[in-house]
mmCIF file with all atom_site columns, C-alpha atoms in Angstrom:
data_model
loop_
_atom_site.group_PDB
_atom_site.id
_atom_site.type_symbol
_atom_site.label_atom_id
_atom_site.label_alt_id
_atom_site.label_comp_id
_atom_site.label_asym_id
_atom_site.label_entity_id
_atom_site.label_seq_id
_atom_site.pdbx_PDB_ins_code
_atom_site.Cartn_x
_atom_site.Cartn_y
_atom_site.Cartn_z
_atom_site.occupancy
_atom_site.B_iso_or_equiv
_atom_site.pdbx_formal_charge
_atom_site.auth_seq_id
_atom_site.auth_comp_id
_atom_site.auth_asym_id
_atom_site.auth_atom_id
_atom_site.pdbx_PDB_model_num
ATOM 1   C CA . UNK A 1 1   ? -35.870 -15.787 40.024 1.00 0.00 ? 1   UNK A CA 1
ATOM 2   C CA . UNK A 1 2   ? -33.025 -14.149 41.855 1.00 0.00 ? 2   UNK A CA 1
ATOM 3   C CA . UNK A 1 3   ? -31.475 -10.985 40.444 1.00 0.00 ? 3   UNK A CA 1
ATOM 4   C CA . UNK A 1 4   ? -27.816 -10.296 39.800 1.00 0.00 ? 4   UNK A CA 1
ATOM 5   C CA . UNK A 1 5   ? -26.684 -6.875  38.645 1.00 0.00 ? 5   UNK A CA 1
ATOM 6   C CA . UNK A 1 6   ? -23.483 -5.819  36.933 1.00 0.00 ? 6   UNK A CA 1
ATOM 7   C CA . UNK A 1 7   ? -21.993 -2.387  36.581 1.00 0.00 ? 7   UNK A CA 1
ATOM 8   C CA . UNK A 1 8   ? -21.053 -0.895  34.226 1.00 0.00 ? 8   UNK A CA 1
ATOM 9   C CA . UNK A 1 9   ? -22.894 -2.495  31.328 1.00 0.00 ? 9   UNK A CA 1
ATOM 10  C CA . UNK A 1 10  ? -20.485 -1.036  28.832 1.00 0.00 ? 10  UNK A CA 1
ATOM 11  C CA . UNK A 1 11  ? -17.032 0.532   29.191 1.00 0.00 ? 11  UNK A CA 1
ATOM 12  C CA . UNK A 1 12  ? -14.523 1.889   26.741 1.00 0.00 ? 12  UNK A CA 1
ATOM 13  C CA . UNK A 1 13  ? -11.014 2.592   27.974 1.00 0.00 ? 13  UNK A CA 1
ATOM 14  C CA . UNK A 1 14  ? -7.555  3.350   26.672 1.00 0.00 ? 14  UNK A CA 1
ATOM 15  C CA . UNK A 1 15  ? -4.828  0.741   26.560 1.00 0.00 ? 15  UNK A CA 1
ATOM 16  C CA . UNK A 1 16  ? -2.875  0.596   29.812 1.00 0.00 ? 16  UNK A CA 1
ATOM 17  C CA . UNK A 1 17  ? -5.681  1.713   32.095 1.00 0.00 ? 17  UNK A CA 1
ATOM 18  C CA . UNK A 1 18  ? -7.497  -0.408  34.675 1.00 0.00 ? 18  UNK A CA 1
ATOM 19  C CA . UNK A 1 19  ? -11.203 -1.134  34.700 1.00 0.00 ? 19  UNK A CA 1
ATOM 20  C CA . UNK A 1 20  ? -13.333 -2.357  37.603 1.00 0.00 ? 20  UNK A CA 1
ATOM 21  C CA . UNK A 1 21  ? -16.541 -4.318  37.097 1.00 0.00 ? 21  UNK A CA 1
ATOM 22  C CA . UNK A 1 22  ? -18.977 -4.847  39.964 1.00 0.00 ? 22  UNK A CA 1
ATOM 23  C CA . UNK A 1 23  ? -21.275 -7.826  40.404 1.00 0.00 ? 23  UNK A CA 1
ATOM 24  C CA . UNK A 1 24  ? -24.034 -7.749  43.007 1.00 0.00 ? 24  UNK A CA 1
ATOM 25  C CA . UNK A 1 25  ? -26.601 -10.286 44.117 1.00 0.00 ? 25  UNK A CA 1
ATOM 26  C CA . UNK A 1 26  ? -29.620 -8.121  44.897 1.00 0.00 ? 26  UNK A CA 1
ATOM 27  C CA . UNK A 1 27  ? -31.994 -10.421 46.752 1.00 0.00 ? 27  UNK A CA 1
ATOM 28  C CA . UNK A 1 28  ? -29.894 -13.265 48.089 1.00 0.00 ? 28  UNK A CA 1
ATOM 29  C CA . UNK A 1 29  ? -26.534 -13.846 49.698 1.00 0.00 ? 29  UNK A CA 1
ATOM 30  C CA . UNK A 1 30  ? -23.920 -15.560 47.576 1.00 0.00 ? 30  UNK A CA 1
ATOM 31  C CA . UNK A 1 31  ? -20.917 -17.140 49.210 1.00 0.00 ? 31  UNK A CA 1
ATOM 32  C CA . UNK A 1 32  ? -19.699 -18.077 45.748 1.00 0.00 ? 32  UNK A CA 1
ATOM 33  C CA . UNK A 1 33  ? -19.631 -15.966 42.623 1.00 0.00 ? 33  UNK A CA 1
ATOM 34  C CA . UNK A 1 34  ? -18.124 -16.764 39.261 1.00 0.00 ? 34  UNK A CA 1
ATOM 35  C CA . UNK A 1 35  ? -16.590 -14.665 36.505 1.00 0.00 ? 35  UNK A CA 1
ATOM 36  C CA . UNK A 1 36  ? -16.864 -15.650 32.872 1.00 0.00 ? 36  UNK A CA 1
ATOM 37  C CA . UNK A 1 37  ? -15.609 -14.314 29.591 1.00 0.00 ? 37  UNK A CA 1
ATOM 38  C CA . UNK A 1 38  ? -17.533 -14.779 26.366 1.00 0.00 ? 38  UNK A CA 1
ATOM 39  C CA . UNK A 1 39  ? -16.324 -14.223 22.818 1.00 0.00 ? 39  UNK A CA 1
ATOM 40  C CA . UNK A 1 40  ? -18.811 -13.633 19.975 1.00 0.00 ? 40  UNK A CA 1
ATOM 41  C CA . UNK A 1 41  ? -20.862 -16.706 19.105 1.00 0.00 ? 41  UNK A CA 1
ATOM 42  C CA . UNK A 1 42  ? -19.005 -18.825 21.648 1.00 0.00 ? 42  UNK A CA 1
ATOM 43  C CA . UNK A 1 43  ? -19.829 -20.432 24.941 1.00 0.00 ? 43  UNK A CA 1
ATOM 44  C CA . UNK A 1 44  ? -19.003 -19.030 28.346 1.00 0.00 ? 44  UNK A CA 1
ATOM 45  C CA . UNK A 1 45  ? -15.439 -19.500 29.532 1.00 0.00 ? 45  UNK A CA 1
ATOM 46  C CA . UNK A 1 46  ? -14.991 -19.666 33.293 1.00 0.00 ? 46  UNK A CA 1
ATOM 47  C CA . UNK A 1 47  ? -12.236 -17.348 34.434 1.00 0.00 ? 47  UNK A CA 1
ATOM 48  C CA . UNK A 1 48  ? -12.371 -17.682 38.196 1.00 0.00 ? 48  UNK A CA 1
ATOM 49  C CA . UNK A 1 49  ? -14.397 -18.734 41.196 1.00 0.00 ? 49  UNK A CA 1
ATOM 50  C CA . UNK A 1 50  ? -14.780 -16.125 43.890 1.00 0.00 ? 50  UNK A CA 1
ATOM 51  C CA . UNK A 1 51  ? -15.517 -17.093 47.486 1.00 0.00 ? 51  UNK A CA 1
ATOM 52  C CA . UNK A 1 52  ? -16.506 -14.515 50.067 1.00 0.00 ? 52  UNK A CA 1
ATOM 53  C CA . UNK A 1 53  ? -13.663 -13.697 52.387 1.00 0.00 ? 53  UNK A CA 1
ATOM 54  C CA . UNK A 1 54  ? -11.027 -15.765 50.612 1.00 0.00 ? 54  UNK A CA 1
ATOM 55  C CA . UNK A 1 55  ? -8.803  -15.626 47.570 1.00 0.00 ? 55  UNK A CA 1
ATOM 56  C CA . UNK A 1 56  ? -10.301 -16.373 44.192 1.00 0.00 ? 56  UNK A CA 1
ATOM 57  C CA . UNK A 1 57  ? -9.509  -19.587 42.374 1.00 0.00 ? 57  UNK A CA 1
ATOM 58  C CA . UNK A 1 58  ? -8.410  -18.965 38.808 1.00 0.00 ? 58  UNK A CA 1
ATOM 59  C CA . UNK A 1 59  ? -8.800  -21.317 35.873 1.00 0.00 ? 59  UNK A CA 1
ATOM 60  C CA . UNK A 1 60  ? -5.733  -22.503 34.053 1.00 0.00 ? 60  UNK A CA 1
ATOM 61  C CA . UNK A 1 61  ? -4.411  -19.883 31.671 1.00 0.00 ? 61  UNK A CA 1
ATOM 62  C CA . UNK A 1 62  ? -6.067  -16.924 33.387 1.00 0.00 ? 62  UNK A CA 1
ATOM 63  C CA . UNK A 1 63  ? -3.563  -14.377 34.671 1.00 0.00 ? 63  UNK A CA 1
ATOM 64  C CA . UNK A 1 64  ? -4.424  -13.642 38.285 1.00 0.00 ? 64  UNK A CA 1
ATOM 65  C CA . UNK A 1 65  ? -2.321  -10.466 38.284 1.00 0.00 ? 65  UNK A CA 1
ATOM 66  C CA . UNK A 1 66  ? -4.220  -9.105  35.283 1.00 0.00 ? 66  UNK A CA 1
ATOM 67  C CA . UNK A 1 67  ? -7.700  -10.084 36.425 1.00 0.00 ? 67  UNK A CA 1
ATOM 68  C CA . UNK A 1 68  ? -7.975  -9.151  40.097 1.00 0.00 ? 68  UNK A CA 1
ATOM 69  C CA . UNK A 1 69  ? -11.026 -10.498 41.873 1.00 0.00 ? 69  UNK A CA 1
ATOM 70  C CA . UNK A 1 70  ? -12.303 -9.404  45.251 1.00 0.00 ? 70  UNK A CA 1
ATOM 71  C CA . UNK A 1 71  ? -15.332 -10.860 47.033 1.00 0.00 ? 71  UNK A CA 1
ATOM 72  C CA . UNK A 1 72  ? -15.606 -8.540  50.002 1.00 0.00 ? 72  UNK A CA 1
ATOM 73  C CA . UNK A 1 73  ? -19.164 -9.295  51.045 1.00 0.00 ? 73  UNK A CA 1
ATOM 74  C CA . UNK A 1 74  ? -21.908 -11.865 50.505 1.00 0.00 ? 74  UNK A CA 1
ATOM 75  C CA . UNK A 1 75  ? -23.496 -9.672  47.863 1.00 0.00 ? 75  UNK A CA 1
ATOM 76  C CA . UNK A 1 76  ? -20.572 -8.077  46.025 1.00 0.00 ? 76  UNK A CA 1
ATOM 77  C CA . UNK A 1 77  ? -17.707 -9.330  43.905 1.00 0.00 ? 77  UNK A CA 1
ATOM 78  C CA . UNK A 1 78  ? -15.487 -7.156  41.748 1.00 0.00 ? 78  UNK A CA 1
ATOM 79  C CA . UNK A 1 79  ? -13.299 -7.908  38.760 1.00 0.00 ? 79  UNK A CA 1
ATOM 80  C CA . UNK A 1 80  ? -10.518 -5.457  37.952 1.00 0.00 ? 80  UNK A CA 1
ATOM 81  C CA . UNK A 1 81  ? -8.819  -5.734  34.594 1.00 0.00 ? 81  UNK A CA 1
ATOM 82  C CA . UNK A 1 82  ? -5.416  -4.185  35.173 1.00 0.00 ? 82  UNK A CA 1
ATOM 83  C CA . UNK A 1 83  ? -3.334  -2.543  32.456 1.00 0.00 ? 83  UNK A CA 1
ATOM 84  C CA . UNK A 1 84  ? -5.962  -3.441  29.889 1.00 0.00 ? 84  UNK A CA 1
ATOM 85  C CA . UNK A 1 85  ? -4.946  -4.112  26.299 1.00 0.00 ? 85  UNK A CA 1
ATOM 86  C CA . UNK A 1 86  ? -7.056  -4.516  23.148 1.00 0.00 ? 86  UNK A CA 1
ATOM 87  C CA . UNK A 1 87  ? -6.912  -8.312  23.461 1.00 0.00 ? 87  UNK A CA 1
ATOM 88  C CA . UNK A 1 88  ? -8.772  -7.979  26.777 1.00 0.00 ? 88  UNK A CA 1
ATOM 89  C CA . UNK A 1 89  ? -11.782 -6.594  24.919 1.00 0.00 ? 89  UNK A CA 1
ATOM 90  C CA . UNK A 1 90  ? -14.622 -9.000  25.512 1.00 0.00 ? 90  UNK A CA 1
ATOM 91  C CA . UNK A 1 91  ? -17.986 -9.594  27.150 1.00 0.00 ? 91  UNK A CA 1
ATOM 92  C CA . UNK A 1 92  ? -17.531 -10.290 30.858 1.00 0.00 ? 92  UNK A CA 1
ATOM 93  C CA . UNK A 1 93  ? -20.340 -11.950 32.784 1.00 0.00 ? 93  UNK A CA 1
ATOM 94  C CA . UNK A 1 94  ? -20.617 -12.740 36.468 1.00 0.00 ? 94  UNK A CA 1
ATOM 95  C CA . UNK A 1 95  ? -22.872 -15.210 38.199 1.00 0.00 ? 95  UNK A CA 1
ATOM 96  C CA . UNK A 1 96  ? -23.851 -15.757 41.791 1.00 0.00 ? 96  UNK A CA 1
ATOM 97  C CA . UNK A 1 97  ? -24.697 -19.131 43.281 1.00 0.00 ? 97  UNK A CA 1
ATOM 98  C CA . UNK A 1 98  ? -27.844 -19.422 45.313 1.00 0.00 ? 98  UNK A CA 1
ATOM 99  C CA . UNK A 1 99  ? -28.137 -22.414 47.624 1.00 0.00 ? 99  UNK A CA 1
ATOM 100 C CA . UNK A 1 100 ? -27.588 -25.181 46.743 1.00 0.00 ? 100 UNK A CA 1
ATOM 101 C CA . UNK A 1 101 ? -26.725 -25.193 43.031 1.00 0.00 ? 101 UNK A CA 1
ATOM 102 C CA . UNK A 1 102 ? -28.476 -22.530 41.006 1.00 0.00 ? 102 UNK A CA 1
ATOM 103 C CA . UNK A 1 103 ? -26.328 -19.922 39.311 1.00 0.00 ? 103 UNK A CA 1
ATOM 104 C CA . UNK A 1 104 ? -27.942 -16.639 38.352 1.00 0.00 ? 104 UNK A CA 1
ATOM 105 C CA . UNK A 1 105 ? -26.141 -14.516 35.824 1.00 0.00 ? 105 UNK A CA 1
ATOM 106 C CA . UNK A 1 106 ? -25.664 -10.796 35.578 1.00 0.00 ? 106 UNK A CA 1
ATOM 107 C CA . UNK A 1 107 ? -26.457 -8.888  32.379 1.00 0.00 ? 107 UNK A CA 1
ATOM 108 C CA . UNK A 1 108 ? -22.806 -8.708  31.360 1.00 0.00 ? 108 UNK A CA 1
ATOM 109 C CA . UNK A 1 109 ? -20.256 -5.953  30.769 1.00 0.00 ? 109 UNK A CA 1
ATOM 110 C CA . UNK A 1 110 ? -18.960 -5.137  27.309 1.00 0.00 ? 110 UNK A CA 1
ATOM 111 C CA . UNK A 1 111 ? -15.323 -4.012  27.620 1.00 0.00 ? 111 UNK A CA 1
ATOM 112 C CA . UNK A 1 112 ? -13.656 -2.299  24.686 1.00 0.00 ? 112 UNK A CA 1
ATOM 113 C CA . UNK A 1 113 ? -9.989  -1.392  25.008 1.00 0.00 ? 113 UNK A CA 1
ATOM 114 C CA . UNK A 1 114 ? -8.723  1.107   22.447 1.00 0.00 ? 114 UNK A CA 1
ATOM 115 C CA . UNK B 2 1   ? -14.307 -36.086 30.925 1.00 0.00 ? 1   UNK B CA 1
ATOM 116 C CA . UNK B 2 2   ? -15.555 -32.693 31.996 1.00 0.00 ? 2   UNK B CA 1
ATOM 117 C CA . UNK B 2 3   ? -17.039 -31.904 28.587 1.00 0.00 ? 3   UNK B CA 1
ATOM 118 C CA . UNK B 2 4   ? -20.680 -31.460 27.786 1.00 0.00 ? 4   UNK B CA 1
ATOM 119 C CA . UNK B 2 5   ? -21.387 -31.922 24.089 1.00 0.00 ? 5   UNK B CA 1
ATOM 120 C CA . UNK B 2 6   ? -24.320 -29.997 22.654 1.00 0.00 ? 6   UNK B CA 1
ATOM 121 C CA . UNK B 2 7   ? -26.080 -30.336 19.321 1.00 0.00 ? 7   UNK B CA 1
ATOM 122 C CA . UNK B 2 8   ? -27.150 -28.980 16.932 1.00 0.00 ? 8   UNK B CA 1
ATOM 123 C CA . UNK B 2 9   ? -25.058 -25.847 16.626 1.00 0.00 ? 9   UNK B CA 1
ATOM 124 C CA . UNK B 2 10  ? -27.957 -24.058 14.981 1.00 0.00 ? 10  UNK B CA 1
ATOM 125 C CA . UNK B 2 11  ? -31.634 -24.838 14.574 1.00 0.00 ? 11  UNK B CA 1
ATOM 126 C CA . UNK B 2 12  ? -34.380 -23.271 12.492 1.00 0.00 ? 12  UNK B CA 1
ATOM 127 C CA . UNK B 2 13  ? -37.980 -24.040 13.389 1.00 0.00 ? 13  UNK B CA 1
ATOM 128 C CA . UNK B 2 14  ? -41.302 -22.779 12.151 1.00 0.00 ? 14  UNK B CA 1
ATOM 129 C CA . UNK B 2 15  ? -43.584 -20.951 14.546 1.00 0.00 ? 15  UNK B CA 1
ATOM 130 C CA . UNK B 2 16  ? -45.659 -23.452 16.481 1.00 0.00 ? 16  UNK B CA 1
ATOM 131 C CA . UNK B 2 17  ? -43.181 -26.252 15.961 1.00 0.00 ? 17  UNK B CA 1
ATOM 132 C CA . UNK B 2 18  ? -41.124 -28.186 18.497 1.00 0.00 ? 18  UNK B CA 1
ATOM 133 C CA . UNK B 2 19  ? -37.485 -27.255 19.059 1.00 0.00 ? 19  UNK B CA 1
ATOM 134 C CA . UNK B 2 20  ? -35.237 -30.012 20.371 1.00 0.00 ? 20  UNK B CA 1
ATOM 135 C CA . UNK B 2 21  ? -31.692 -29.489 21.606 1.00 0.00 ? 21  UNK B CA 1
ATOM 136 C CA . UNK B 2 22  ? -29.545 -32.345 22.834 1.00 0.00 ? 22  UNK B CA 1
ATOM 137 C CA . UNK B 2 23  ? -26.638 -32.633 25.244 1.00 0.00 ? 23  UNK B CA 1
ATOM 138 C CA . UNK B 2 24  ? -24.417 -35.534 26.241 1.00 0.00 ? 24  UNK B CA 1
ATOM 139 C CA . UNK B 2 25  ? -21.920 -35.868 29.047 1.00 0.00 ? 25  UNK B CA 1
ATOM 140 C CA . UNK B 2 26  ? -19.261 -38.328 30.161 1.00 0.00 ? 26  UNK B CA 1
ATOM 141 C CA . UNK B 2 27  ? -18.712 -37.576 33.829 1.00 0.00 ? 27  UNK B CA 1
ATOM 142 C CA . UNK B 2 28  ? -21.191 -39.621 35.852 1.00 0.00 ? 28  UNK B CA 1
ATOM 143 C CA . UNK B 2 29  ? -20.489 -37.417 38.871 1.00 0.00 ? 29  UNK B CA 1
ATOM 144 C CA . UNK B 2 30  ? -22.557 -34.613 37.305 1.00 0.00 ? 30  UNK B CA 1
ATOM 145 C CA . UNK B 2 31  ? -25.770 -34.303 39.312 1.00 0.00 ? 31  UNK B CA 1
ATOM 146 C CA . UNK B 2 32  ? -27.320 -30.991 38.286 1.00 0.00 ? 32  UNK B CA 1
ATOM 147 C CA . UNK B 2 33  ? -28.278 -30.083 34.720 1.00 0.00 ? 33  UNK B CA 1
ATOM 148 C CA . UNK B 2 34  ? -29.592 -26.579 33.969 1.00 0.00 ? 34  UNK B CA 1
ATOM 149 C CA . UNK B 2 35  ? -30.513 -24.962 30.685 1.00 0.00 ? 35  UNK B CA 1
ATOM 150 C CA . UNK B 2 36  ? -29.893 -21.294 30.014 1.00 0.00 ? 36  UNK B CA 1
ATOM 151 C CA . UNK B 2 37  ? -31.306 -18.926 27.392 1.00 0.00 ? 37  UNK B CA 1
ATOM 152 C CA . UNK B 2 38  ? -29.203 -16.031 26.180 1.00 0.00 ? 38  UNK B CA 1
ATOM 153 C CA . UNK B 2 39  ? -30.237 -13.123 23.991 1.00 0.00 ? 39  UNK B CA 1
ATOM 154 C CA . UNK B 2 40  ? -27.577 -11.075 22.135 1.00 0.00 ? 40  UNK B CA 1
ATOM 155 C CA . UNK B 2 41  ? -25.730 -8.697  24.441 1.00 0.00 ? 41  UNK B CA 1
ATOM 156 C CA . UNK B 2 42  ? -27.382 -10.100 27.573 1.00 0.00 ? 42  UNK B CA 1
ATOM 157 C CA . UNK B 2 43  ? -26.385 -12.512 30.288 1.00 0.00 ? 43  UNK B CA 1
ATOM 158 C CA . UNK B 2 44  ? -27.744 -16.081 30.312 1.00 0.00 ? 44  UNK B CA 1
ATOM 159 C CA . UNK B 2 45  ? -31.075 -16.597 32.049 1.00 0.00 ? 45  UNK B CA 1
ATOM 160 C CA . UNK B 2 46  ? -31.949 -19.841 33.800 1.00 0.00 ? 46  UNK B CA 1
ATOM 161 C CA . UNK B 2 47  ? -34.790 -21.628 32.012 1.00 0.00 ? 47  UNK B CA 1
ATOM 162 C CA . UNK B 2 48  ? -35.172 -24.961 33.732 1.00 0.00 ? 48  UNK B CA 1
ATOM 163 C CA . UNK B 2 49  ? -32.994 -27.480 35.543 1.00 0.00 ? 49  UNK B CA 1
ATOM 164 C CA . UNK B 2 50  ? -33.136 -31.177 36.428 1.00 0.00 ? 50  UNK B CA 1
ATOM 165 C CA . UNK B 2 51  ? -31.428 -33.661 38.711 1.00 0.00 ? 51  UNK B CA 1
ATOM 166 C CA . UNK B 2 52  ? -30.739 -37.328 37.853 1.00 0.00 ? 52  UNK B CA 1
ATOM 167 C CA . UNK B 2 53  ? -33.457 -38.683 40.131 1.00 0.00 ? 53  UNK B CA 1
ATOM 168 C CA . UNK B 2 54  ? -36.178 -37.720 37.631 1.00 0.00 ? 54  UNK B CA 1
ATOM 169 C CA . UNK B 2 55  ? -36.460 -38.471 33.925 1.00 0.00 ? 55  UNK B CA 1
ATOM 170 C CA . UNK B 2 56  ? -38.496 -35.465 32.906 1.00 0.00 ? 56  UNK B CA 1
ATOM 171 C CA . UNK B 2 57  ? -39.325 -31.991 34.130 1.00 0.00 ? 57  UNK B CA 1
ATOM 172 C CA . UNK B 2 58  ? -41.763 -29.586 32.552 1.00 0.00 ? 58  UNK B CA 1
ATOM 173 C CA . UNK B 2 59  ? -42.218 -25.866 33.081 1.00 0.00 ? 59  UNK B CA 1
ATOM 174 C CA . UNK B 2 60  ? -44.685 -24.253 30.740 1.00 0.00 ? 60  UNK B CA 1
ATOM 175 C CA . UNK B 2 61  ? -43.574 -24.836 27.148 1.00 0.00 ? 61  UNK B CA 1
ATOM 176 C CA . UNK B 2 62  ? -40.116 -26.051 28.226 1.00 0.00 ? 62  UNK B CA 1
ATOM 177 C CA . UNK B 2 63  ? -39.397 -29.692 29.053 1.00 0.00 ? 63  UNK B CA 1
ATOM 178 C CA . UNK B 2 64  ? -36.156 -31.401 30.006 1.00 0.00 ? 64  UNK B CA 1
ATOM 179 C CA . UNK B 2 65  ? -35.855 -35.094 29.236 1.00 0.00 ? 65  UNK B CA 1
ATOM 180 C CA . UNK B 2 66  ? -33.091 -36.913 31.073 1.00 0.00 ? 66  UNK B CA 1
ATOM 181 C CA . UNK B 2 67  ? -31.644 -40.342 30.239 1.00 0.00 ? 67  UNK B CA 1
ATOM 182 C CA . UNK B 2 68  ? -29.212 -41.335 32.967 1.00 0.00 ? 68  UNK B CA 1
ATOM 183 C CA . UNK B 2 69  ? -28.111 -44.616 31.378 1.00 0.00 ? 69  UNK B CA 1
ATOM 184 C CA . UNK B 2 70  ? -27.319 -42.905 28.075 1.00 0.00 ? 70  UNK B CA 1
ATOM 185 C CA . UNK B 2 71  ? -25.815 -39.869 29.830 1.00 0.00 ? 71  UNK B CA 1
ATOM 186 C CA . UNK B 2 72  ? -27.936 -37.564 27.710 1.00 0.00 ? 72  UNK B CA 1
ATOM 187 C CA . UNK B 2 73  ? -30.429 -34.822 28.338 1.00 0.00 ? 73  UNK B CA 1
ATOM 188 C CA . UNK B 2 74  ? -32.447 -32.663 26.036 1.00 0.00 ? 74  UNK B CA 1
ATOM 189 C CA . UNK B 2 75  ? -34.524 -29.508 25.978 1.00 0.00 ? 75  UNK B CA 1
ATOM 190 C CA . UNK B 2 76  ? -37.856 -29.487 24.194 1.00 0.00 ? 76  UNK B CA 1
ATOM 191 C CA . UNK B 2 77  ? -39.560 -26.200 23.422 1.00 0.00 ? 77  UNK B CA 1
ATOM 192 C CA . UNK B 2 78  ? -43.191 -26.777 22.524 1.00 0.00 ? 78  UNK B CA 1
ATOM 193 C CA . UNK B 2 79  ? -45.176 -24.343 20.368 1.00 0.00 ? 79  UNK B CA 1
ATOM 194 C CA . UNK B 2 80  ? -41.993 -22.432 19.534 1.00 0.00 ? 80  UNK B CA 1
ATOM 195 C CA . UNK B 2 81  ? -42.440 -18.686 19.092 1.00 0.00 ? 81  UNK B CA 1
ATOM 196 C CA . UNK B 2 82  ? -40.307 -16.045 17.341 1.00 0.00 ? 82  UNK B CA 1
ATOM 197 C CA . UNK B 2 83  ? -39.562 -14.614 20.777 1.00 0.00 ? 83  UNK B CA 1
ATOM 198 C CA . UNK B 2 84  ? -37.821 -17.891 21.634 1.00 0.00 ? 84  UNK B CA 1
ATOM 199 C CA . UNK B 2 85  ? -35.128 -17.080 19.071 1.00 0.00 ? 85  UNK B CA 1
ATOM 200 C CA . UNK B 2 86  ? -31.953 -17.018 21.170 1.00 0.00 ? 86  UNK B CA 1
ATOM 201 C CA . UNK B 2 87  ? -28.898 -19.073 22.027 1.00 0.00 ? 87  UNK B CA 1
ATOM 202 C CA . UNK B 2 88  ? -29.478 -21.966 24.382 1.00 0.00 ? 88  UNK B CA 1
ATOM 203 C CA . UNK B 2 89  ? -26.792 -23.504 26.568 1.00 0.00 ? 89  UNK B CA 1
ATOM 204 C CA . UNK B 2 90  ? -26.952 -26.751 28.474 1.00 0.00 ? 90  UNK B CA 1
ATOM 205 C CA . UNK B 2 91  ? -24.720 -27.141 31.491 1.00 0.00 ? 91  UNK B CA 1
ATOM 206 C CA . UNK B 2 92  ? -23.800 -29.592 34.213 1.00 0.00 ? 92  UNK B CA 1
ATOM 207 C CA . UNK B 2 93  ? -22.261 -29.404 37.627 1.00 0.00 ? 93  UNK B CA 1
ATOM 208 C CA . UNK B 2 94  ? -21.119 -31.642 40.453 1.00 0.00 ? 94  UNK B CA 1
ATOM 209 C CA . UNK B 2 95  ? -22.297 -31.185 44.010 1.00 0.00 ? 95  UNK B CA 1
ATOM 210 C CA . UNK B 2 96  ? -19.295 -29.980 45.895 1.00 0.00 ? 96  UNK B CA 1
ATOM 211 C CA . UNK B 2 97  ? -17.677 -26.936 47.344 1.00 0.00 ? 97  UNK B CA 1
ATOM 212 C CA . UNK B 2 98  ? -17.663 -24.856 44.139 1.00 0.00 ? 98  UNK B CA 1
ATOM 213 C CA . UNK B 2 99  ? -20.376 -26.392 41.945 1.00 0.00 ? 99  UNK B CA 1
ATOM 214 C CA . UNK B 2 100 ? -18.832 -24.898 38.816 1.00 0.00 ? 100 UNK B CA 1
ATOM 215 C CA . UNK B 2 101 ? -20.907 -25.193 35.676 1.00 0.00 ? 101 UNK B CA 1
ATOM 216 C CA . UNK B 2 102 ? -19.541 -26.963 32.620 1.00 0.00 ? 102 UNK B CA 1
ATOM 217 C CA . UNK B 2 103 ? -21.286 -25.485 29.592 1.00 0.00 ? 103 UNK B CA 1
ATOM 218 C CA . UNK B 2 104 ? -22.165 -26.939 26.238 1.00 0.00 ? 104 UNK B CA 1
ATOM 219 C CA . UNK B 2 105 ? -21.142 -25.058 23.122 1.00 0.00 ? 105 UNK B CA 1
ATOM 220 C CA . UNK B 2 106 ? -24.557 -23.514 22.583 1.00 0.00 ? 106 UNK B CA 1
ATOM 221 C CA . UNK B 2 107 ? -27.371 -23.779 20.044 1.00 0.00 ? 107 UNK B CA 1
ATOM 222 C CA . UNK B 2 108 ? -28.575 -20.783 18.105 1.00 0.00 ? 108 UNK B CA 1
ATOM 223 C CA . UNK B 2 109 ? -32.338 -21.185 17.685 1.00 0.00 ? 109 UNK B CA 1
ATOM 224 C CA . UNK B 2 110 ? -34.266 -19.237 15.075 1.00 0.00 ? 110 UNK B CA 1
ATOM 225 C CA . UNK B 2 111 ? -38.044 -19.491 15.054 1.00 0.00 ? 111 UNK B CA 1
ATOM 226 C CA . UNK B 2 112 ? -39.543 -18.284 11.796 1.00 0.00 ? 112 UNK B CA 1
ATOM 227 C CA . UNK B 2 113 ? -42.840 -16.367 11.939 1.00 0.00 ? 113 UNK B CA 1
#
């Protein structure tokens, strides 16, 4: 199957700092990528849909100014958590959509905000 | 109407047994139904997917059964192995510009040796 990478896999930061997470589709072009958040023993919660060359679409309740998403190319989307606070600590997972429907997920990024 | 309901929440099966996980949906516009497997600390991995034009799809030990009239679909894992112990998510999406996945709540499968 197609491969999606995420970097970093784990990050620890101080409260108030910003953290950038990269999501790359390695062997296919993805016009659409998605960002999810997952709490322990829970399902995936869609945060936003990222389309190459256009603004991301955020789900209700997700602060677009806190979670900045950029989809600059067909293989790269980034999520920046700005002014991170301990409540932002979570497991963040991206996915990339390969034509026509299949979503391939990255390995996830564990964010811990102290 | 966008929900996908998944059961059971947890499942314990003996090695060699059959694991069955069920999902039900309400929105008849859903036309793509994948299953994902997730190990702790990892991202979900696509296992198998089906579309409404077929009632069953099999890939190795994994089979999806689809009942369009009942709006239900299920995952069967034959000859379950301890290595299958993971969390399984069903999902559904609608053909369209975004094709966002609506996930079930997940089933934690434990296969005893």
